[in-house]
mmCIF file with all atom_site columns, C-alpha atoms in Angstrom:
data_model
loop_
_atom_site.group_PDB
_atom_site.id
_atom_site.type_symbol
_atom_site.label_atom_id
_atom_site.label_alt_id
_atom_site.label_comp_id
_atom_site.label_asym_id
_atom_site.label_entity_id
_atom_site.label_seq_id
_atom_site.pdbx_PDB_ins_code
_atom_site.Cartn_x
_atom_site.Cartn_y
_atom_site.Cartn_z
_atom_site.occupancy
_atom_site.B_iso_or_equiv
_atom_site.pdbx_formal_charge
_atom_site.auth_seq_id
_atom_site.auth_comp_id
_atom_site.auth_asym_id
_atom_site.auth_atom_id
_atom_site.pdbx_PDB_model_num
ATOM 1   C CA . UNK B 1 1   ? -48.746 -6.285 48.476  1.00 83.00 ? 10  UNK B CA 1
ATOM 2   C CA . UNK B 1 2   ? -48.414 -2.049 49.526  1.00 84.00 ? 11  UNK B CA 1
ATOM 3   C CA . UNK B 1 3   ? -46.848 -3.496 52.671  1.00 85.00 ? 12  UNK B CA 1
ATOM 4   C CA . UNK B 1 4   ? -44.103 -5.935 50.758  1.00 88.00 ? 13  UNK B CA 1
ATOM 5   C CA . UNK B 1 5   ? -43.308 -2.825 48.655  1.00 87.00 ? 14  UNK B CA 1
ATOM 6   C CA . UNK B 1 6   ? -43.196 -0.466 51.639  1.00 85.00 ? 15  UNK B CA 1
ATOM 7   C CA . UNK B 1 7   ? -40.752 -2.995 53.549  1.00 87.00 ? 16  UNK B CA 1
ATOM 8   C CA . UNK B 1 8   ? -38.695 -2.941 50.595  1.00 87.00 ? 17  UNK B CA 1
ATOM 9   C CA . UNK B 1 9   ? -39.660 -6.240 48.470  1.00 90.00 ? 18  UNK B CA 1
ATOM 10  C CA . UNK B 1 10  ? -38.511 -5.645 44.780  1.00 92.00 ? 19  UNK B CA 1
ATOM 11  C CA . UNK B 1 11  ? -40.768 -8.334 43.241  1.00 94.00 ? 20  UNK B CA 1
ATOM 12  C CA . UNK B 1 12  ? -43.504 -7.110 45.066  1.00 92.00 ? 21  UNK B CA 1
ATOM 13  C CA . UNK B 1 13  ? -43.051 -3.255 43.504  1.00 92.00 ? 22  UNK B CA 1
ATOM 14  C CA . UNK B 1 14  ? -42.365 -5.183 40.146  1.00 94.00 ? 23  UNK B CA 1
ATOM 15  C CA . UNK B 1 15  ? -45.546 -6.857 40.449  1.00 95.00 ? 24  UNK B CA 1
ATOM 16  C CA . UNK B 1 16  ? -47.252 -3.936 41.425  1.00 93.00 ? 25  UNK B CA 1
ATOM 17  C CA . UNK B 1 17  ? -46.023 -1.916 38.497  1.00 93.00 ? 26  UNK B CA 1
ATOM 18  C CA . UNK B 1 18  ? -47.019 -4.875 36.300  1.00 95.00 ? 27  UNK B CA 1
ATOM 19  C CA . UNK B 1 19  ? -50.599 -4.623 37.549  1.00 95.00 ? 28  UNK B CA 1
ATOM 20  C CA . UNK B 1 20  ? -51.296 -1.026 36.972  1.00 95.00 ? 29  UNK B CA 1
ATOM 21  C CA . UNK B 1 21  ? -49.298 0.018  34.048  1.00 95.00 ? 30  UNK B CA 1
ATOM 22  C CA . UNK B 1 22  ? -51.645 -0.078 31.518  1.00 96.00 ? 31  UNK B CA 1
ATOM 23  C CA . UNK B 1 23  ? -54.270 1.579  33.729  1.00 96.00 ? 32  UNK B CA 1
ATOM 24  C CA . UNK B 1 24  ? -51.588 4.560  34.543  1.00 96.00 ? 33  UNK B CA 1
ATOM 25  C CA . UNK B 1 25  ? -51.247 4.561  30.952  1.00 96.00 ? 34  UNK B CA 1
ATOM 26  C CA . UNK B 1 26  ? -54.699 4.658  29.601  1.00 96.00 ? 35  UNK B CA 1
ATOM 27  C CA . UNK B 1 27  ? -55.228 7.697  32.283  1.00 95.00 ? 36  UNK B CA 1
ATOM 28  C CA . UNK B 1 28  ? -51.997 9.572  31.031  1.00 95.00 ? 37  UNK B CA 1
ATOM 29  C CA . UNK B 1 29  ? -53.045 8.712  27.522  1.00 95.00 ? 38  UNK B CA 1
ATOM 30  C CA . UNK B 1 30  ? -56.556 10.152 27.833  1.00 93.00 ? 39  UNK B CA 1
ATOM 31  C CA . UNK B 1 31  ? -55.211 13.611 28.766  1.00 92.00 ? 40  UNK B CA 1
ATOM 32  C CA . UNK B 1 32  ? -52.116 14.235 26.516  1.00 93.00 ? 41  UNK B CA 1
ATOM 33  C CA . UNK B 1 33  ? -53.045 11.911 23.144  1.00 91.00 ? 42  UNK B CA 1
ATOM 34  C CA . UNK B 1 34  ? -49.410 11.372 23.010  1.00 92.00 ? 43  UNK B CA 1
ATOM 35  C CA . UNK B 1 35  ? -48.020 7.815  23.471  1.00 94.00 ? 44  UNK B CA 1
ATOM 36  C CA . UNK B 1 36  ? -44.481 8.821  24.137  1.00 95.00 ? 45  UNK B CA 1
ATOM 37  C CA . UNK B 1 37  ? -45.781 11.400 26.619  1.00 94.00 ? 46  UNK B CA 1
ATOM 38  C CA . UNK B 1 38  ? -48.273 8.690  27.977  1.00 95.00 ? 47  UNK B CA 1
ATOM 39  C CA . UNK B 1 39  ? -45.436 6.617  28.856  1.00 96.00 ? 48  UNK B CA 1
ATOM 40  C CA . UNK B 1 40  ? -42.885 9.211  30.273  1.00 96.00 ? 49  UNK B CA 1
ATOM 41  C CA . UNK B 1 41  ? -46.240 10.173 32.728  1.00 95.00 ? 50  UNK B CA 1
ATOM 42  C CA . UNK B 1 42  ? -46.443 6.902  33.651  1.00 96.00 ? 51  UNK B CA 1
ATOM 43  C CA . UNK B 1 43  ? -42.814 6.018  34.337  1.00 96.00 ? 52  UNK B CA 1
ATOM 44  C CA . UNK B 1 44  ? -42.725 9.359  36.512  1.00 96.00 ? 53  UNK B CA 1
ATOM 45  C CA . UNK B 1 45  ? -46.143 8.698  38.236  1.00 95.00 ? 54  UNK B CA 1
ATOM 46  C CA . UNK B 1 46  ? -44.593 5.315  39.643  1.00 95.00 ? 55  UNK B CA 1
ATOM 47  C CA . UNK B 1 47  ? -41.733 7.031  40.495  1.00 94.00 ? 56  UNK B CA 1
ATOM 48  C CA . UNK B 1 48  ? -44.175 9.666  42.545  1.00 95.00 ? 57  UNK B CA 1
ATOM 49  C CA . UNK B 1 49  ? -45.804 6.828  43.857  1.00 93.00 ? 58  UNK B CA 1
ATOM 50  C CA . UNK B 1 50  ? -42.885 4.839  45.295  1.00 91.00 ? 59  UNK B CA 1
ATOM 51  C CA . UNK B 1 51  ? -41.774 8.666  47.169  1.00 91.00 ? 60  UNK B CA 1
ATOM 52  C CA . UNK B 1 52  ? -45.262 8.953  48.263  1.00 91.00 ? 61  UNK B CA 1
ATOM 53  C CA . UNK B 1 53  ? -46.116 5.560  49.627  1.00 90.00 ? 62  UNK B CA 1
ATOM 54  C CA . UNK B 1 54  ? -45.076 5.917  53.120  1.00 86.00 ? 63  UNK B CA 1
ATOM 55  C CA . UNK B 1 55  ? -47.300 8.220  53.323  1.00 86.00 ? 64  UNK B CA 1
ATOM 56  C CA . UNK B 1 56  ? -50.243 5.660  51.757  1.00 87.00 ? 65  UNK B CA 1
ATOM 57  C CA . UNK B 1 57  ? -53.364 5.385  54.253  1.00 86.00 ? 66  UNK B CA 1
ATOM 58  C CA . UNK B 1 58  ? -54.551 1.940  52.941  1.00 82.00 ? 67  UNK B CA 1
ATOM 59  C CA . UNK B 1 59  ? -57.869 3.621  51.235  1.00 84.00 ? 68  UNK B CA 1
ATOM 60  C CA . UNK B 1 60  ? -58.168 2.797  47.716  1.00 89.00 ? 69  UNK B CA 1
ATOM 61  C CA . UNK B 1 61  ? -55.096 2.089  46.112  1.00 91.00 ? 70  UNK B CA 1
ATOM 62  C CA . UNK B 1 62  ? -56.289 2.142  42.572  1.00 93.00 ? 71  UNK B CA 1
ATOM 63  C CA . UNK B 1 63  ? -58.271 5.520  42.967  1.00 92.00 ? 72  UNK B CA 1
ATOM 64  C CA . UNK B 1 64  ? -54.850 7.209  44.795  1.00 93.00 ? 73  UNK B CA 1
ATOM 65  C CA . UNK B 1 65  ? -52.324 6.341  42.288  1.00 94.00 ? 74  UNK B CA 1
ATOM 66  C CA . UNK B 1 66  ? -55.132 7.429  39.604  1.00 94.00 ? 75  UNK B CA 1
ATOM 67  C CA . UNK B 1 67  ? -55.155 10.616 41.147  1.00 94.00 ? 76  UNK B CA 1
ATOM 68  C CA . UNK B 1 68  ? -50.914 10.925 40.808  1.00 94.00 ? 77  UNK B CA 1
ATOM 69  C CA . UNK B 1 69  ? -50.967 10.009 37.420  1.00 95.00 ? 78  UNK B CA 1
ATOM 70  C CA . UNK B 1 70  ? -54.295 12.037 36.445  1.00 95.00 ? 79  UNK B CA 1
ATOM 71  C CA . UNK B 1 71  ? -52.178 15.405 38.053  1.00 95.00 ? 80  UNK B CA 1
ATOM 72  C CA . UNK B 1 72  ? -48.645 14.358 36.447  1.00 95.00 ? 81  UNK B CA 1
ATOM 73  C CA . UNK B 1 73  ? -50.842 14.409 33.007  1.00 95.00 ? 82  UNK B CA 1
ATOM 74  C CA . UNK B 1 74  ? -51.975 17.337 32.987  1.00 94.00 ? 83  UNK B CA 1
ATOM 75  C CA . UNK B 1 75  ? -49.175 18.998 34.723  1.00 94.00 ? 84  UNK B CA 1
ATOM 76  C CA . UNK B 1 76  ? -47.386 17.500 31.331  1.00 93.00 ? 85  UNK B CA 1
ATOM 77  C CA . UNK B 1 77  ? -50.583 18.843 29.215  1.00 92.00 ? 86  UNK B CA 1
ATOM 78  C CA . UNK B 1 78  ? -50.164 22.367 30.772  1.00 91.00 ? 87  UNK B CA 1
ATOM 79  C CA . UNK B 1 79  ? -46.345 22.653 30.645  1.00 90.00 ? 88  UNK B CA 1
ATOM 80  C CA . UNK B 1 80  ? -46.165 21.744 26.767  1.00 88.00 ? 89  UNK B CA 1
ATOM 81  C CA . UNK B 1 81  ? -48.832 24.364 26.475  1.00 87.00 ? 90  UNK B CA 1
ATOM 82  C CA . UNK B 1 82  ? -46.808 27.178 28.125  1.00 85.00 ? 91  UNK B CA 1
ATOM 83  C CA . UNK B 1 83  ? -43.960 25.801 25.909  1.00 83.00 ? 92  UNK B CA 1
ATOM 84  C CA . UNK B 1 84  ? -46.006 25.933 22.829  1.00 81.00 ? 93  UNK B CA 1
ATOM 85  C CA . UNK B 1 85  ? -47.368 29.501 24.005  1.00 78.00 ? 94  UNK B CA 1
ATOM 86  C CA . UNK B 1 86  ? -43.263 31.096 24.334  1.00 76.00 ? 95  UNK B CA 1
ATOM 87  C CA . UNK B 1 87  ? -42.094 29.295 21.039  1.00 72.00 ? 96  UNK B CA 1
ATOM 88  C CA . UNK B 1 88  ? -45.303 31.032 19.418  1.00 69.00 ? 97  UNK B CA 1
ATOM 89  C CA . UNK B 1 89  ? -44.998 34.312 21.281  1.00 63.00 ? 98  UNK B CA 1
ATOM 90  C CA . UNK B 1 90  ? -41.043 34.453 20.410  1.00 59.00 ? 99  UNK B CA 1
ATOM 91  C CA . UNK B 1 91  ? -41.881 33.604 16.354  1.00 55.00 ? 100 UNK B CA 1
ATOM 92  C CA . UNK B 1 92  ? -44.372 36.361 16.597  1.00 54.00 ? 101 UNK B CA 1
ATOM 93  C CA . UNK B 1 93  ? -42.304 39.242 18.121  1.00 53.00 ? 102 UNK B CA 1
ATOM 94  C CA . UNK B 1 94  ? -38.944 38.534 16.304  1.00 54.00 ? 103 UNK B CA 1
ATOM 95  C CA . UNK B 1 95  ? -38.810 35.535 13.450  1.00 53.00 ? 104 UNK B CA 1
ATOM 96  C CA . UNK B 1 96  ? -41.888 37.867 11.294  1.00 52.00 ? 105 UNK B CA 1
ATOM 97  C CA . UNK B 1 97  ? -41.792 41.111 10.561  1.00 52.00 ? 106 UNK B CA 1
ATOM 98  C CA . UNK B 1 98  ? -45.699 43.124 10.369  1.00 53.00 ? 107 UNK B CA 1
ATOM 99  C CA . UNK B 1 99  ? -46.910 43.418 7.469   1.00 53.00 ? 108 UNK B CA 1
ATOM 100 C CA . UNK B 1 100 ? -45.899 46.872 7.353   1.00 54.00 ? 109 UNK B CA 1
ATOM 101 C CA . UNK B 1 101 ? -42.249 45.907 7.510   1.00 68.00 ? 110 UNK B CA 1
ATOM 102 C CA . UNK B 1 102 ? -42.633 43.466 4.598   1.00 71.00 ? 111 UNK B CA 1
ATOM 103 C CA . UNK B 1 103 ? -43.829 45.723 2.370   1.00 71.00 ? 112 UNK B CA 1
ATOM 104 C CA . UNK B 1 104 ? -41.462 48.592 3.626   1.00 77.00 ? 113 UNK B CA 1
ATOM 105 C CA . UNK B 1 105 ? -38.488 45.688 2.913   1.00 78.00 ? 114 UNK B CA 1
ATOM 106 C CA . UNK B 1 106 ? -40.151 45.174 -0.989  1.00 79.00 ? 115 UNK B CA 1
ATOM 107 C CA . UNK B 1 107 ? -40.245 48.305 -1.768  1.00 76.00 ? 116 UNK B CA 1
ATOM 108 C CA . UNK B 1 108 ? -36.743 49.350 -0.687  1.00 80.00 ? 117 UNK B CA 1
ATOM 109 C CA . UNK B 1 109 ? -35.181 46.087 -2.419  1.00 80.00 ? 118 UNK B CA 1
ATOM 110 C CA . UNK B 1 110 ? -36.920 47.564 -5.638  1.00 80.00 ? 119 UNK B CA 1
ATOM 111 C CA . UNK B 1 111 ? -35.392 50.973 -4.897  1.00 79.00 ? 120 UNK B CA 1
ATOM 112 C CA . UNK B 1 112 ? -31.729 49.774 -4.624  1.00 77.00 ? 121 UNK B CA 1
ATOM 113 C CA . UNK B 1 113 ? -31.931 47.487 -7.490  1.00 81.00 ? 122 UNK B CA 1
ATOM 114 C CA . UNK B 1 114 ? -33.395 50.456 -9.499  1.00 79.00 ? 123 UNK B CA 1
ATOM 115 C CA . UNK B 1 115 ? -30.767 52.824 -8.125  1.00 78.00 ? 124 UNK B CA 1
ATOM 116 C CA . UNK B 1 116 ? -27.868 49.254 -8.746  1.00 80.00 ? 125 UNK B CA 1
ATOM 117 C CA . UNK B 1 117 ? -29.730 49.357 -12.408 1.00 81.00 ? 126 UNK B CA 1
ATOM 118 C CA . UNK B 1 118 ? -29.028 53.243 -12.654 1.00 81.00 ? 127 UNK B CA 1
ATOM 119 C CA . UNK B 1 119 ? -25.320 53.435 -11.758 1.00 83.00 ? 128 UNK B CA 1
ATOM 120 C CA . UNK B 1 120 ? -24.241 50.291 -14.146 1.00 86.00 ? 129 UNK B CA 1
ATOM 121 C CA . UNK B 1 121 ? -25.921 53.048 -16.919 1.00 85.00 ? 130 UNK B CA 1
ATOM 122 C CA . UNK B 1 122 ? -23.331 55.673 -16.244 1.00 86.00 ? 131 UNK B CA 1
ATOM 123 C CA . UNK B 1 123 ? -20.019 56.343 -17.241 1.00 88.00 ? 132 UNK B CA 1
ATOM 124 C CA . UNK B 1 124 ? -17.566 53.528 -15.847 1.00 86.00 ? 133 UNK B CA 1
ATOM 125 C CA . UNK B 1 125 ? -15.431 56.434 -14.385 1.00 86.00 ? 134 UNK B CA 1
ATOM 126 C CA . UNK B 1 126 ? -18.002 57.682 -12.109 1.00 88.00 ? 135 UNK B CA 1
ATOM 127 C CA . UNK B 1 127 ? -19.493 54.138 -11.545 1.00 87.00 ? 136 UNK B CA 1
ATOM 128 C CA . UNK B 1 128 ? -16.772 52.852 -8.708  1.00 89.00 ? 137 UNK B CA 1
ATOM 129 C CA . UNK B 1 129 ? -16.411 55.822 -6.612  1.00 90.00 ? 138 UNK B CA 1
ATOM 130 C CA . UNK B 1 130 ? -20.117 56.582 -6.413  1.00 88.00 ? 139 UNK B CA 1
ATOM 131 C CA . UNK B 1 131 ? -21.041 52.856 -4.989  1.00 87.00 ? 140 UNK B CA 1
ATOM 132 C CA . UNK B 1 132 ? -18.060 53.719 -2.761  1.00 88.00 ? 141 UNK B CA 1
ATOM 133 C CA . UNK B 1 133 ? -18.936 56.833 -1.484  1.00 89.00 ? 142 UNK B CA 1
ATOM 134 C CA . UNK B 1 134 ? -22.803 57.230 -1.785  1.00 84.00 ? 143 UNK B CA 1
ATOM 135 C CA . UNK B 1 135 ? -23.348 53.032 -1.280  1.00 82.00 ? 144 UNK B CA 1
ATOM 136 C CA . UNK B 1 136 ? -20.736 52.053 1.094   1.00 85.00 ? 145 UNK B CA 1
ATOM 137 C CA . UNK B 1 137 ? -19.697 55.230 2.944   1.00 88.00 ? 146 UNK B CA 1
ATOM 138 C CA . UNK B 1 138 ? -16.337 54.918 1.995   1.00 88.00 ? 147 UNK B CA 1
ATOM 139 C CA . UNK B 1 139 ? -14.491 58.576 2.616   1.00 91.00 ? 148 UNK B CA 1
ATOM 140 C CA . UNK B 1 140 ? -12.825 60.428 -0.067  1.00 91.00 ? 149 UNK B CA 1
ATOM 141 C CA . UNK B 1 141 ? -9.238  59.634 1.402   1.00 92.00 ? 150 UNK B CA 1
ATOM 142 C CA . UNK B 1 142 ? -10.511 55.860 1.624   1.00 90.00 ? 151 UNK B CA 1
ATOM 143 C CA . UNK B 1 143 ? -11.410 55.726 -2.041  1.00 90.00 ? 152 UNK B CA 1
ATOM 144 C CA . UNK B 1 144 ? -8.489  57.374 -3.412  1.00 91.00 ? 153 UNK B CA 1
ATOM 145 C CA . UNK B 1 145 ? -6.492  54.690 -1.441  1.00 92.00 ? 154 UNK B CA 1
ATOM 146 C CA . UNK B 1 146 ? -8.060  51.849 -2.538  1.00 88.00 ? 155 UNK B CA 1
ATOM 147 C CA . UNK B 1 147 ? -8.211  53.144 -6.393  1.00 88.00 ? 156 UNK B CA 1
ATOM 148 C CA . UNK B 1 148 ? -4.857  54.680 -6.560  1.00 90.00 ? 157 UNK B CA 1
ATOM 149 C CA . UNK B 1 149 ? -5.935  57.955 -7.019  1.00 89.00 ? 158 UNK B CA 1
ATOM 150 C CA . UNK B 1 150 ? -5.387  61.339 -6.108  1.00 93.00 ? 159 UNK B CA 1
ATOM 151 C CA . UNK B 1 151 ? -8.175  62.516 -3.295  1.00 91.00 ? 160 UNK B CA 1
ATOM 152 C CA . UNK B 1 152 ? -8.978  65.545 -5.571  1.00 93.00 ? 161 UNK B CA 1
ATOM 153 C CA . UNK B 1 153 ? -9.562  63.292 -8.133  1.00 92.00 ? 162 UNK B CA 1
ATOM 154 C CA . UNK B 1 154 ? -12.102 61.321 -6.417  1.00 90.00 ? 163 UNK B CA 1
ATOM 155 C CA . UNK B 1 155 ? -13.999 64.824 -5.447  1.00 92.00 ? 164 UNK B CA 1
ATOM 156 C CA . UNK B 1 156 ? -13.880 65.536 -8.762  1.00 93.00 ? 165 UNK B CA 1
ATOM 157 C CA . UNK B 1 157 ? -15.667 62.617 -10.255 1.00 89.00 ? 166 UNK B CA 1
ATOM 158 C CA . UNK B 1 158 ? -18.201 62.400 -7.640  1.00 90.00 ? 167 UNK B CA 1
ATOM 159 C CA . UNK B 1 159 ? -19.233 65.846 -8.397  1.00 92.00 ? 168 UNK B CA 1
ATOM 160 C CA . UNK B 1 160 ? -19.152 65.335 -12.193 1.00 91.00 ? 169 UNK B CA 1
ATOM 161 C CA . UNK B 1 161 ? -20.985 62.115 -11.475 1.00 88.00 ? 170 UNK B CA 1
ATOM 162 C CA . UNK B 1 162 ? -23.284 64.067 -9.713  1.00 88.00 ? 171 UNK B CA 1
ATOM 163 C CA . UNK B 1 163 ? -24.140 66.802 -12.425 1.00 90.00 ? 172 UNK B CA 1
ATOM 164 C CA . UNK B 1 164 ? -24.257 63.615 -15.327 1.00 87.00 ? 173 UNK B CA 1
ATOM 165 C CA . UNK B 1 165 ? -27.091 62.240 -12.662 1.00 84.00 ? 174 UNK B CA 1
ATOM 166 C CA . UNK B 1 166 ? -29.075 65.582 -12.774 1.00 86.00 ? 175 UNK B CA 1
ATOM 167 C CA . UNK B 1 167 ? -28.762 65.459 -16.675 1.00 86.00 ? 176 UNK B CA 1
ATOM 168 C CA . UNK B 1 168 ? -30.169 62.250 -16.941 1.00 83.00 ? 177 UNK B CA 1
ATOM 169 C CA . UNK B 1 169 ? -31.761 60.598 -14.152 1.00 77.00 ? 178 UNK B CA 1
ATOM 170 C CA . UNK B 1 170 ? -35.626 61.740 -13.585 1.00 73.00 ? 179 UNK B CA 1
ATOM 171 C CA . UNK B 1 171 ? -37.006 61.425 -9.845  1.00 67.00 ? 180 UNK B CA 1
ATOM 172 C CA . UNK B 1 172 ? -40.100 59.672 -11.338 1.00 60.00 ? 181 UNK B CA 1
ATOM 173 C CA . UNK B 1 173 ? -37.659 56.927 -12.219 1.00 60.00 ? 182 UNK B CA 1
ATOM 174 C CA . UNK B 1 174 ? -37.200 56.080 -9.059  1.00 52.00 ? 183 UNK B CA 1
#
């Protein structure tokens, strides 16, 4: 039958497959425990075999295209473990943050909802132009634009703000 297939008869190399599929199969199986896997392996070890047959010494057929589906199996096996390995290594160094970081992210979530909680306490006035200056990083000129104000008059609120927040806010508060 190897010399039908090697001379190019297509029912012969059907035939052939027929005969060994399940065998390929069970081998593939056995190494990756994955039945779509099983049957890509064996697909692409009859591909490898119909490449390779020329080269075919007549020695145990059975045993030689064990052997190509045996190393296309664990090629497989070892090449979804390198895959697995990256995908893990690339959640580790940039999907979580340490510990450390979590904690460092709770704590300054509390801060600037107790500083949020703080500001909606003082006088409306001083409310807008210190999220826009001490929050955002908005510029004097900048806020006095967008509130329709005079510049001085934004300095001057931020600095009254600032002596109503030494009257009343305590450091331990925060």
């Amino acid at each position: 039958m190897i010399s039908k297939v090697r001379s190019g008869n297509k029912q012969a190399l059907r035939m052939l497959i027929e005969n060994y599929k399940h065998h390929i199969y069970k081998i593939a199986y056995s190494v990756v425990h994955n039945e779509k896997d099983a049957e890509d392996i064996a697909q692409e070890t009859f591909i490898k075999m119909i490449d390779a047959l020329p080269s075919y010494q007549n020695q145990g057929f059975k045993t030689w295209i064990s052997k190509i589906a045996l190393h296309k199996a664990i090629d497989a096996k070892r090449k979804k473990q390198r895959k697995q390995e990256e995908l893990t290594s690339f959640e580790e160094d940039y999907l979580f943050p340490d510990e450390g970081r979590v904690d460092e992210m709770i704590v300054e979530k509390e801060k600037t909802q107790l500083v949020q909680s703080a500001i909606n306490r003082m006088p409306v006035k001083f409310q807008q132009v210190v999220r826009l200056y001490h929050l955002e990083g908005h510029s004097y000129k900048a806020i006095a634009d967008r509130l329709d104000l005079k510049e001085t008059t934004v300095k001057m609120r931020l600095y009254r703000a600032r002596v109503w927040m030494k009257e009343n806010w305590k450091e331990e508060d925060f």
